[in-house]
Coordinates of C-alpha atoms in Angstrom, one line a residue:
X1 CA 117.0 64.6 -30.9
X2 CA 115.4 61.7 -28.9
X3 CA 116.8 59.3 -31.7
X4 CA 119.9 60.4 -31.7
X5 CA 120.3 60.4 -28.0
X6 CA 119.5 56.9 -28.0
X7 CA 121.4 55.9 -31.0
X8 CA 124.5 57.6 -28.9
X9 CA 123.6 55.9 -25.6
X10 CA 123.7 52.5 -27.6
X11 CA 127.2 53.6 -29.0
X12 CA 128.4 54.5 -25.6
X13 CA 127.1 51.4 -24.1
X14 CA 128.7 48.7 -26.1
X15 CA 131.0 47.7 -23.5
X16 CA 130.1 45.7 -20.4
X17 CA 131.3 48.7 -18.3
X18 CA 129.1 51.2 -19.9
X19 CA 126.0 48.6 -19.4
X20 CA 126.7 48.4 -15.9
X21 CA 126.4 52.1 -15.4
X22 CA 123.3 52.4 -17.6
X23 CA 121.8 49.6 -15.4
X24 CA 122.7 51.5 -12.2
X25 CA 120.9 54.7 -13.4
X26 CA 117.7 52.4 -14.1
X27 CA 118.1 51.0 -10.7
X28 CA 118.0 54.3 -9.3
X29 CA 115.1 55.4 -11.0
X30 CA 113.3 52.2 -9.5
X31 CA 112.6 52.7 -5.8
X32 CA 114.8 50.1 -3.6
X33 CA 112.1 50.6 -0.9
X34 CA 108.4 50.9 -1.2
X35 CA 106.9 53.6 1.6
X36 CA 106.3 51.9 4.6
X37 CA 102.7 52.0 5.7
X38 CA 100.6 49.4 8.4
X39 CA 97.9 49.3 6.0
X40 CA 99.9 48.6 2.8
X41 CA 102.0 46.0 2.1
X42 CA 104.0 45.6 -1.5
X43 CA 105.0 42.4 -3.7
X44 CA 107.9 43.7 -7.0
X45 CA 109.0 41.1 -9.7
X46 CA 110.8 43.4 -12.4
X47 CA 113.0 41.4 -15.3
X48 CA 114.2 43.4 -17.9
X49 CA 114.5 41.6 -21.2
X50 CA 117.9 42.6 -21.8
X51 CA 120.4 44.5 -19.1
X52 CA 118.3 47.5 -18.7
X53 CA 114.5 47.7 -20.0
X54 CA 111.4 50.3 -20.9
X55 CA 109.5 49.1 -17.5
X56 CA 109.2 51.3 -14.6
X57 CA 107.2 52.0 -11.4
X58 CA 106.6 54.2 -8.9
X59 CA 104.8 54.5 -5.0
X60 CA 104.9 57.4 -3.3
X61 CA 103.6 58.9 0.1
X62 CA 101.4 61.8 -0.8
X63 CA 100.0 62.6 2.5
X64 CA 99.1 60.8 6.1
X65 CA 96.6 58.9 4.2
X66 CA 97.2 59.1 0.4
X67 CA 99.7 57.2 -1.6
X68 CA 100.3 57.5 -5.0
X69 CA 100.8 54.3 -7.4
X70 CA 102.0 53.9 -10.8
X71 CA 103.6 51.4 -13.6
X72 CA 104.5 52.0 -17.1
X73 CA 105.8 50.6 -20.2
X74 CA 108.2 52.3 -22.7
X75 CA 107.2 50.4 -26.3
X76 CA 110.2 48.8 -27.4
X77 CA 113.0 47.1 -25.0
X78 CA 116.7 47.5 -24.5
X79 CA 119.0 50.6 -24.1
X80 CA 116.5 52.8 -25.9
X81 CA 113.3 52.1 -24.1
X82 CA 115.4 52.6 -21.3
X83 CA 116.7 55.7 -22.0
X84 CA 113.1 57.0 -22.7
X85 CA 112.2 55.7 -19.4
X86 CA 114.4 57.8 -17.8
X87 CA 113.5 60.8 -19.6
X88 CA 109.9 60.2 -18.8
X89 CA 110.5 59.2 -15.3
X90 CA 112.5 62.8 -14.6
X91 CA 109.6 64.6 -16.0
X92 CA 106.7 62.7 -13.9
X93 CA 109.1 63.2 -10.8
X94 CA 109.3 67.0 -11.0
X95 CA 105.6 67.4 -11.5
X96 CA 103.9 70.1 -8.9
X97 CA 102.1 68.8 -6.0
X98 CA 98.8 69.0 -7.1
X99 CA 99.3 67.1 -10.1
X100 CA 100.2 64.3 -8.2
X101 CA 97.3 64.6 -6.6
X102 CA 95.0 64.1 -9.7
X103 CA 95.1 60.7 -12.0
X104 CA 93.3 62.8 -14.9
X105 CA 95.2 65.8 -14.5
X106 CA 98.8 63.3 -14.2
X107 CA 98.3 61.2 -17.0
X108 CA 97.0 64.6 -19.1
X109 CA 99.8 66.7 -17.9
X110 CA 102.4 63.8 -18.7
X111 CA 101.0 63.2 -22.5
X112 CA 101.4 67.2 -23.2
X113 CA 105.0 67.2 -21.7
X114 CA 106.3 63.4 -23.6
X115 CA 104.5 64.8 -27.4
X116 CA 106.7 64.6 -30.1
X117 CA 109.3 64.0 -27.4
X118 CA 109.6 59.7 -27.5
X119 CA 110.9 59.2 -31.4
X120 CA 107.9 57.6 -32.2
X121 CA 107.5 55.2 -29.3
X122 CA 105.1 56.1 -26.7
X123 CA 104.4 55.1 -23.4
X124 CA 101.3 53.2 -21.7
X125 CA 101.0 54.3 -17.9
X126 CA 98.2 53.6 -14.8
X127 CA 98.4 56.1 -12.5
X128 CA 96.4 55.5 -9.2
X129 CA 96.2 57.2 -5.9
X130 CA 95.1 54.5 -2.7
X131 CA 93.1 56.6 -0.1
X132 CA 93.3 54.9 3.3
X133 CA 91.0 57.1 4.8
X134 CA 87.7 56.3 2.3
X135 CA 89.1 53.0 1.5
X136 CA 89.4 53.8 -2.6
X137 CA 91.3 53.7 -5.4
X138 CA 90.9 56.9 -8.0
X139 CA 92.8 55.8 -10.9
X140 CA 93.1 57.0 -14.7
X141 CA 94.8 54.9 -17.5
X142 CA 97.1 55.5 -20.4
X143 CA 96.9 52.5 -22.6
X144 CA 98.0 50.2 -20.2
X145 CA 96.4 46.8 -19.2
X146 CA 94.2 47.5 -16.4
X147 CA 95.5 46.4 -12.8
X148 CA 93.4 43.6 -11.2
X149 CA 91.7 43.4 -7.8
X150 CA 91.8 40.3 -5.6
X151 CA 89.3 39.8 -2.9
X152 CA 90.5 37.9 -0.5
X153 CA 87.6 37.1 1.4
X154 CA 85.7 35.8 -1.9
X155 CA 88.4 34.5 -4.4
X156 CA 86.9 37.4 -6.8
X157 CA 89.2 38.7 -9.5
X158 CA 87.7 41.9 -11.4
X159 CA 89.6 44.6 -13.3
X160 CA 89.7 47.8 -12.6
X161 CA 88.1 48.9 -16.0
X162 CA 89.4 52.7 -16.4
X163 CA 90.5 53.3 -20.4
X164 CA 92.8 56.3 -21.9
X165 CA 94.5 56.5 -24.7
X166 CA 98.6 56.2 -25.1
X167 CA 101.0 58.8 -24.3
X168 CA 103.3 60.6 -26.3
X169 CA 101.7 60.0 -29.9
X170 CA 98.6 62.8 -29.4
X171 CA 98.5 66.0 -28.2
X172 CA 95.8 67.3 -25.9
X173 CA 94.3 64.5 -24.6
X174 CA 92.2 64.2 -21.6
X175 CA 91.7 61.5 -19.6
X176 CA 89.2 59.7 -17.1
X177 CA 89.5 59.2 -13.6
X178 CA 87.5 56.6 -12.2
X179 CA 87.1 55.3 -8.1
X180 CA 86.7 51.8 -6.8
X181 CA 86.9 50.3 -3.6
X182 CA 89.9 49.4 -1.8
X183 CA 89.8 47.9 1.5
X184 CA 91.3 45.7 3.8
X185 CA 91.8 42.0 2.2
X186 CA 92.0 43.2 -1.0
X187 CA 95.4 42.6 -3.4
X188 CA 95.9 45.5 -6.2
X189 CA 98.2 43.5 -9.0
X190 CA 99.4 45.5 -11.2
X191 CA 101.9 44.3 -14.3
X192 CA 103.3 45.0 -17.8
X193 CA 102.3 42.8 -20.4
X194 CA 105.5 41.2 -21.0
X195 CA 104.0 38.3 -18.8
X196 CA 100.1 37.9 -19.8
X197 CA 101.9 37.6 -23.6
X198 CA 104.7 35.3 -23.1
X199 CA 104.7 32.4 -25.2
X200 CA 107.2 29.3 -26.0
X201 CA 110.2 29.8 -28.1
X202 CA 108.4 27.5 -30.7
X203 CA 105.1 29.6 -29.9
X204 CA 102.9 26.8 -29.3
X205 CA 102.1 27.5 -25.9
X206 CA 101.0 31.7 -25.0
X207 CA 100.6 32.5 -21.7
X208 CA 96.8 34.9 -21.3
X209 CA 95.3 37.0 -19.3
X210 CA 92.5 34.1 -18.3
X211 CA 96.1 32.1 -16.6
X212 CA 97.3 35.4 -15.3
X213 CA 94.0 35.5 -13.2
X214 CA 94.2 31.9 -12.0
X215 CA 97.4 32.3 -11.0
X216 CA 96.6 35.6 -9.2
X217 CA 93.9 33.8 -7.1
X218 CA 96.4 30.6 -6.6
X219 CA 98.7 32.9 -4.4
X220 CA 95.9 33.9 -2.1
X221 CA 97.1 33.0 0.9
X222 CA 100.7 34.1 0.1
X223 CA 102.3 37.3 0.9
X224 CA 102.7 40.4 -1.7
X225 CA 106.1 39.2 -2.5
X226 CA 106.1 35.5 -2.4
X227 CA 102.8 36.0 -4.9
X228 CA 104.8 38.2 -7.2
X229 CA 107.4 36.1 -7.6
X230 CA 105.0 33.0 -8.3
X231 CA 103.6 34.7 -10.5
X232 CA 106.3 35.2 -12.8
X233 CA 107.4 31.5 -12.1
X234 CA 103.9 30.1 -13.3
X235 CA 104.2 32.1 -16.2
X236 CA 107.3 30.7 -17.1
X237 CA 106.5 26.8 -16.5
X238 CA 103.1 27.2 -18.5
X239 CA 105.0 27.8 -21.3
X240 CA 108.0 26.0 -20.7
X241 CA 110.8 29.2 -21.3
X242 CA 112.4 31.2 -19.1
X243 CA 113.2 33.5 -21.5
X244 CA 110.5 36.8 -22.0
X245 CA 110.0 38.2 -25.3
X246 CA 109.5 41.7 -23.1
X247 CA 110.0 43.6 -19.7
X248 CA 108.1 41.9 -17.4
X249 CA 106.8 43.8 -14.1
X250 CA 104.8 42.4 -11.5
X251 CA 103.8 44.9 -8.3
X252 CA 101.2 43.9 -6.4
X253 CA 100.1 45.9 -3.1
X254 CA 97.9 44.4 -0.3
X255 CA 95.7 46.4 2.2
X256 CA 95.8 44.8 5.5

């Protein structure tokens, strides 16, 4: 069924027109505005490889002092990753209360509800809640390339080393929740790995996670935006191509 709804949504999006509208329901699945917090502030860079992409993310207020965080990656790229995005987008978002509450039970609960559901694509996905009141991170990970924490005070780059397998390909699956600290002056990045693997069009020249990290602690003393955008931008003139091979997100989230 999933095929053939994204064989039809590539038939029914063959005209500009049609594109449009398919990039305005991706547009609404991305939040235009991050929660606004004191403590938090939030840096997006989001370039779909073609009109409309795989790539999505999330934040989300889950009490006074809990906020929920999250960034995924549809395998493939184009109309069909982004009609599985939206699919797995409206099932995350209609998840009880008290699932949102737990990375394990999130991830877990998410990889029962996409099985046999994705055409044989799956889904990589971090899922992390930020707890301003104990200063932490509890996170669990589908997959996905683990975020990276910048210390401010210490130019220190570390990741935030929580594994899980990838959604949508095995049932019954549990995964891990791990903590870590979080606290003010220190810069959550989290990204898809359309950037760390871009590469020139003669690839020659790849872009790596050891670059990614420079770059991460270059835009120190910029702010969450400014650095996400940067970012992307030194990813790009590494290599010498604007063009990505993939979705490329960059969110990154400082706690001031």
């Amino acid at each position: 069924n999933t095929i053939k709804n994204a064989q039809l949504f590539h038939q029914i999006v063959d005209t500009g027109k049609e594109l449009s509208r398919a990039k305005n329901i991706m547009q609404k699945i991305m939040p235009s505005v991050l929660p606004k917090t004191k403590e938090l502030r939030y840096g997006v860079s989001h370039i779909p490889l073609e009109q409309v992409g795989g790539d999505f993310y999330d934040v989300t207020q889950i009490d006074e002092f809990q906020y929920s965080i999250l960034i995924a990656d549809i395998s493939g790229h184009g109309l069909s990753a982004a009609v599985l995005a939206a699919m797995s987008h409206m099932v995350l978002k209609n998840f009880e209360p008290e699932i949102k509450q737990s990375p394990s039970l999130f991830l877990t609960t998410l990889n029962h509800m996409l099985f046999g559901k994705l055409a044989g694509n799956f889904l990589t996905a971090f899922y992390g809640i930020i707890d301003l009141q104990n200063n932490t991170i509890r996170c669990a990970n589908a997959g996905h390339h683990p975020p990276f924490l910048l210390e401010k005070e210490t130019n220190a780059v570390t990741q935030l080393d929580v594994k899980g397998k990838i959604l949508g390909l095995i049932p019954d699956l549990f995964y891990e929740e791990k903590t870590f600290p979080f606290v003010t002056g220190n810069r959550l990045i989290l990204f898809t790995d359309g950037i760390t693997e871009h590469m020139s069009k003669d690839h020659n020249r790849r872009y790596n996670d050891e670059l990614f990290q420079k770059a991460i602690v270059n835009g120190i003393s910029f702010d969450a935006q400014t650095s996400a955008d940067n970012l992307i931008q030194e990813a790009k003139e590494y290599v010498g191509s604007n063009d990505f091979a993939d979705d490329v997100t960059v969110l990154l989230v400082d706690r001031v």
